[in-house]
Coordinates of N, CA, C and O in Angstrom, one line a residue:
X30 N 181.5 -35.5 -35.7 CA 182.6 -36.3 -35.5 C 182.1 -37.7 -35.1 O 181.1 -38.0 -34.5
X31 N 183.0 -38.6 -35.7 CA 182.3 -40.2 -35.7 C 183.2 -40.8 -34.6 O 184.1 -40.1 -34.2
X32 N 183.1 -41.9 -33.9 CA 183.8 -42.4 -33.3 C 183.8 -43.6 -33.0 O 183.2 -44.0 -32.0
X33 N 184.5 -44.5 -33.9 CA 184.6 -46.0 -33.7 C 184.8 -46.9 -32.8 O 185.8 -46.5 -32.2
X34 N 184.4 -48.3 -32.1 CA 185.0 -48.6 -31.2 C 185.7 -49.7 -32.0 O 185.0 -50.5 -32.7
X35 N 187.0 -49.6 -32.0 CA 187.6 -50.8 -32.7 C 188.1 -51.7 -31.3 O 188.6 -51.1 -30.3
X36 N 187.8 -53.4 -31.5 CA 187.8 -54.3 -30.9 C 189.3 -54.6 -30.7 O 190.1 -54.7 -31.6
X37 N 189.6 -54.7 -29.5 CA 191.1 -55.0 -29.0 C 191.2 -56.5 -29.1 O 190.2 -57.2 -29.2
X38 N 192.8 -57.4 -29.0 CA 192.6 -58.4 -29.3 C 191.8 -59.3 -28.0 O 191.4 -60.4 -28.3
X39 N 191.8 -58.8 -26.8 CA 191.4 -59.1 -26.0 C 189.4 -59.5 -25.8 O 188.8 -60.4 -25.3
X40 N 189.1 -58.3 -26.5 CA 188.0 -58.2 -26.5 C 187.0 -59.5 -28.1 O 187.6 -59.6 -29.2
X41 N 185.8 -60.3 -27.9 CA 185.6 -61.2 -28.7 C 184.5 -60.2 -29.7 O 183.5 -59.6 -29.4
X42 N 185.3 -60.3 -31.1 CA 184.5 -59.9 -32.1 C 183.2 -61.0 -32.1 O 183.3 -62.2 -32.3
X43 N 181.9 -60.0 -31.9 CA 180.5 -60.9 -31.8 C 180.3 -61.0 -33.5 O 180.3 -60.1 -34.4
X44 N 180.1 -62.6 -33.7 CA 179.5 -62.6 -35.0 C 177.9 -62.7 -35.3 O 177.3 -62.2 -34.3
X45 N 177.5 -62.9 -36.0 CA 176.1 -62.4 -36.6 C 175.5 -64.6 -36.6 O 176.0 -65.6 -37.2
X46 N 174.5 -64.6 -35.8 CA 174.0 -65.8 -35.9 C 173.8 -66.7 -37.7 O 173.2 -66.1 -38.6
X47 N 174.2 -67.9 -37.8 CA 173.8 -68.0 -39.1 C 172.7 -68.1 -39.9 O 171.6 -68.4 -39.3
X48 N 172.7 -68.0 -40.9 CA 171.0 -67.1 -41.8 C 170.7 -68.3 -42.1 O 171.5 -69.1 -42.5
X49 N 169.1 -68.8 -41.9 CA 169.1 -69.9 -42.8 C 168.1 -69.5 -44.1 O 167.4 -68.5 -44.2
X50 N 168.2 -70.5 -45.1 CA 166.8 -69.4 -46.7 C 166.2 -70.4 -46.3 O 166.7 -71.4 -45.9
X51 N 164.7 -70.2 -46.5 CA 163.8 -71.2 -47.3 C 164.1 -71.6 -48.2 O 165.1 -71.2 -48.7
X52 N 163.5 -72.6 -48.9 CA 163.5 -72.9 -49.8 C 163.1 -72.1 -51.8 O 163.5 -72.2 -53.0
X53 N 162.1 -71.5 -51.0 CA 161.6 -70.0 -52.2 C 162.8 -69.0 -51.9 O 162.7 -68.2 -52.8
X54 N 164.0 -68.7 -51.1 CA 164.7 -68.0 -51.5 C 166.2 -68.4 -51.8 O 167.1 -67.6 -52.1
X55 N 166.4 -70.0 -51.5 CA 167.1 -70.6 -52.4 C 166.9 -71.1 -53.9 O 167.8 -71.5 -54.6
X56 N 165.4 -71.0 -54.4 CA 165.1 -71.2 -55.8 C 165.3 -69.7 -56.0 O 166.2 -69.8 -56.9
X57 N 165.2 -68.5 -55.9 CA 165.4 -67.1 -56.5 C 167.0 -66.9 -56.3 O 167.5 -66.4 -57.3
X58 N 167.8 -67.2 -55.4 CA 169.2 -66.8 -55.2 C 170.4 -68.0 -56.7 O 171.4 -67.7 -57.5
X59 N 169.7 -69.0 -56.6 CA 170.2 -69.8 -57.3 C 169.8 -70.1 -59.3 O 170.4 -70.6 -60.2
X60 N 168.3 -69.3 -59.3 CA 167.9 -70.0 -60.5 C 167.0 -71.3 -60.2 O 165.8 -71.4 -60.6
X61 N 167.5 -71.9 -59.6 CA 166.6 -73.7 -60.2 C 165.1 -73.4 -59.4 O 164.7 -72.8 -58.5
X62 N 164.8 -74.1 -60.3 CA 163.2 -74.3 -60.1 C 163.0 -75.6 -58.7 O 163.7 -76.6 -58.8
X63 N 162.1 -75.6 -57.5 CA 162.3 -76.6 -56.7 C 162.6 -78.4 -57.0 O 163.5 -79.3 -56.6
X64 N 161.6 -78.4 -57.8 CA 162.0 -79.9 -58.3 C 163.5 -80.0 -58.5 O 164.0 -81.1 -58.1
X65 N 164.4 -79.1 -59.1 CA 165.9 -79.6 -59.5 C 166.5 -79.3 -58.3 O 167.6 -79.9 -58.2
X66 N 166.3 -78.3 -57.2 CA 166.7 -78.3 -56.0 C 166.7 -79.4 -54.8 O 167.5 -79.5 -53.9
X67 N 165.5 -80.2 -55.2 CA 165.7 -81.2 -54.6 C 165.9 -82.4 -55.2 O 164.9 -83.1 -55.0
X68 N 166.6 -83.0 -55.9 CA 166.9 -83.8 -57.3 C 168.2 -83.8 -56.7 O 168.8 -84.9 -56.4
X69 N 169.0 -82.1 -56.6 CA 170.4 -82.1 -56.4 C 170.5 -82.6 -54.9 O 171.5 -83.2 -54.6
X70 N 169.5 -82.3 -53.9 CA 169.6 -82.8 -52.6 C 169.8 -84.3 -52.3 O 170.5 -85.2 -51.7
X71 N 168.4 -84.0 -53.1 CA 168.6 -85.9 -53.2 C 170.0 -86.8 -53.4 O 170.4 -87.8 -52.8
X72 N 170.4 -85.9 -54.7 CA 172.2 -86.7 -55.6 C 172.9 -86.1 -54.6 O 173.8 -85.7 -55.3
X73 N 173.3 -85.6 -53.4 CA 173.9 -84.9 -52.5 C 174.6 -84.0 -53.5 O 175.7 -83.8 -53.1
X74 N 174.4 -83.4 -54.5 CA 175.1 -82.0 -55.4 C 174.8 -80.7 -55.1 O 175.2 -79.6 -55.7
X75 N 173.8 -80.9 -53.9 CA 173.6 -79.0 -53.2 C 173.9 -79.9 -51.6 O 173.8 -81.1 -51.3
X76 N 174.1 -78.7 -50.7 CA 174.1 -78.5 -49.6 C 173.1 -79.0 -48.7 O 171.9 -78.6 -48.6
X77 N 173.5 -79.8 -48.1 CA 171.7 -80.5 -47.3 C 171.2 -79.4 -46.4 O 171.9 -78.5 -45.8
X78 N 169.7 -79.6 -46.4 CA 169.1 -78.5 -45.7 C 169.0 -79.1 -44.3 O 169.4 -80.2 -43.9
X79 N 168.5 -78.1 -43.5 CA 168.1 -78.4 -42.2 C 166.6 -78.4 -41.5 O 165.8 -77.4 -41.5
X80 N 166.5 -79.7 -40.8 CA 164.9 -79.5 -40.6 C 164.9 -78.7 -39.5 O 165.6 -78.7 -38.4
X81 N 163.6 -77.6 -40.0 CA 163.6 -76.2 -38.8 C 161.8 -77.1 -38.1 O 161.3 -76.8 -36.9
X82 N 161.3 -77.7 -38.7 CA 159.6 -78.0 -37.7 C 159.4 -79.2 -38.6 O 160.1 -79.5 -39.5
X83 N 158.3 -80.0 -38.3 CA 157.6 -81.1 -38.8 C 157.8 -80.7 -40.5 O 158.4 -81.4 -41.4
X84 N 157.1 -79.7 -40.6 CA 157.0 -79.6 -42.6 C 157.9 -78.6 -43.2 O 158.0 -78.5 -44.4
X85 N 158.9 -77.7 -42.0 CA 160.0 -77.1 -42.5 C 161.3 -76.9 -42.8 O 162.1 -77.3 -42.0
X86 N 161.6 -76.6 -43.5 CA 163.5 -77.1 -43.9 C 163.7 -75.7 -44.5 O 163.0 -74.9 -45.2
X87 N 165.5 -75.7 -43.8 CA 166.2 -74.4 -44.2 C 167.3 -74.5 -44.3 O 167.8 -75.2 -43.4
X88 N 168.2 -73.9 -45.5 CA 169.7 -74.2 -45.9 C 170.3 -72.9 -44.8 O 169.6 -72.1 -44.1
X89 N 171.8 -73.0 -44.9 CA 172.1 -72.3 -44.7 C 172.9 -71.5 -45.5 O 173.7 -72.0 -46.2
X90 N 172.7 -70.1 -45.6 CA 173.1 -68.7 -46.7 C 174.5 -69.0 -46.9 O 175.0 -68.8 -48.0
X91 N 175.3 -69.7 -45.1 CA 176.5 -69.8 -46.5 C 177.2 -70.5 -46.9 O 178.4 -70.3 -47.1
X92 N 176.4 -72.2 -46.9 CA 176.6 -72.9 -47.6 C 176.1 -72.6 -49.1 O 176.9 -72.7 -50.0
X93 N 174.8 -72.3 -49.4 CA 174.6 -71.6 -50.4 C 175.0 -70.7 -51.2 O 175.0 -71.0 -52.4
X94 N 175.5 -69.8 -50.9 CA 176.4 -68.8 -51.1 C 177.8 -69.7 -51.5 O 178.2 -69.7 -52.7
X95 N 178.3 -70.2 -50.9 CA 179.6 -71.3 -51.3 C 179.1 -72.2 -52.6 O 179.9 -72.3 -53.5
X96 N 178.0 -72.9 -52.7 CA 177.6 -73.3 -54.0 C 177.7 -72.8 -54.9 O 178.6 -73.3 -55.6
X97 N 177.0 -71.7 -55.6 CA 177.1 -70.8 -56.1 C 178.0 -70.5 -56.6 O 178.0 -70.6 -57.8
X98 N 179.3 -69.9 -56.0 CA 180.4 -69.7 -56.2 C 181.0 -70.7 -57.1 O 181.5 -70.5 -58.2
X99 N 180.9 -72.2 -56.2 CA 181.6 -73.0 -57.2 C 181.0 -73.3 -58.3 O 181.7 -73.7 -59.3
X100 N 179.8 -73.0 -58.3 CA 179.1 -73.5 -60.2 C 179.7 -72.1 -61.0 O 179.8 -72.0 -62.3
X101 N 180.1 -71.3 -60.3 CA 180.7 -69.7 -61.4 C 181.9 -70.2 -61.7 O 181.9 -70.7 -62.8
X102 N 182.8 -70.3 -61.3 CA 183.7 -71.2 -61.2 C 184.5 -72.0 -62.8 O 185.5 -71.7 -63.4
X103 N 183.2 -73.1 -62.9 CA 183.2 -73.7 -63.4 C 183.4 -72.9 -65.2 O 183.3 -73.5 -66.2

């Protein structure tokens, strides 16, 4: 027997912190090869990333994920 706790309105549905990709798993989720990922960063036509350290940067999944969608879209 299973037993669910379903969340009352009282009680706060915990969400899930947001994901950020690298950049190797925004070139595999998307197709484009880096150079046109940042081409489109540059033309502001993707999602700006975020700097995570001195030499690191990370999008977020669902701004990505929302890109995507709109180039199917099309």
């Amino acid at each position: 027997l299973c037993v669910f706790s379903v969340p009352t309105s009282s009680e706060p549905v915990p969400t899930p912190p947001p994901r950020l990709l690298r950049a190797r798993a925004v070139c595999e989720r998307t197709g484009l090869s880096r150079t046109t990922l940042w081409r489109l960063v540059r033309r502001g036509a993707f999602p700006r990333h975020r700097q995570l350290s001195t030499h690191a940067v990370g999008w977020l999944e669902e701004e990505v994920t929302s890109w995507i969608r709109s180039r199917q879209c099309r």
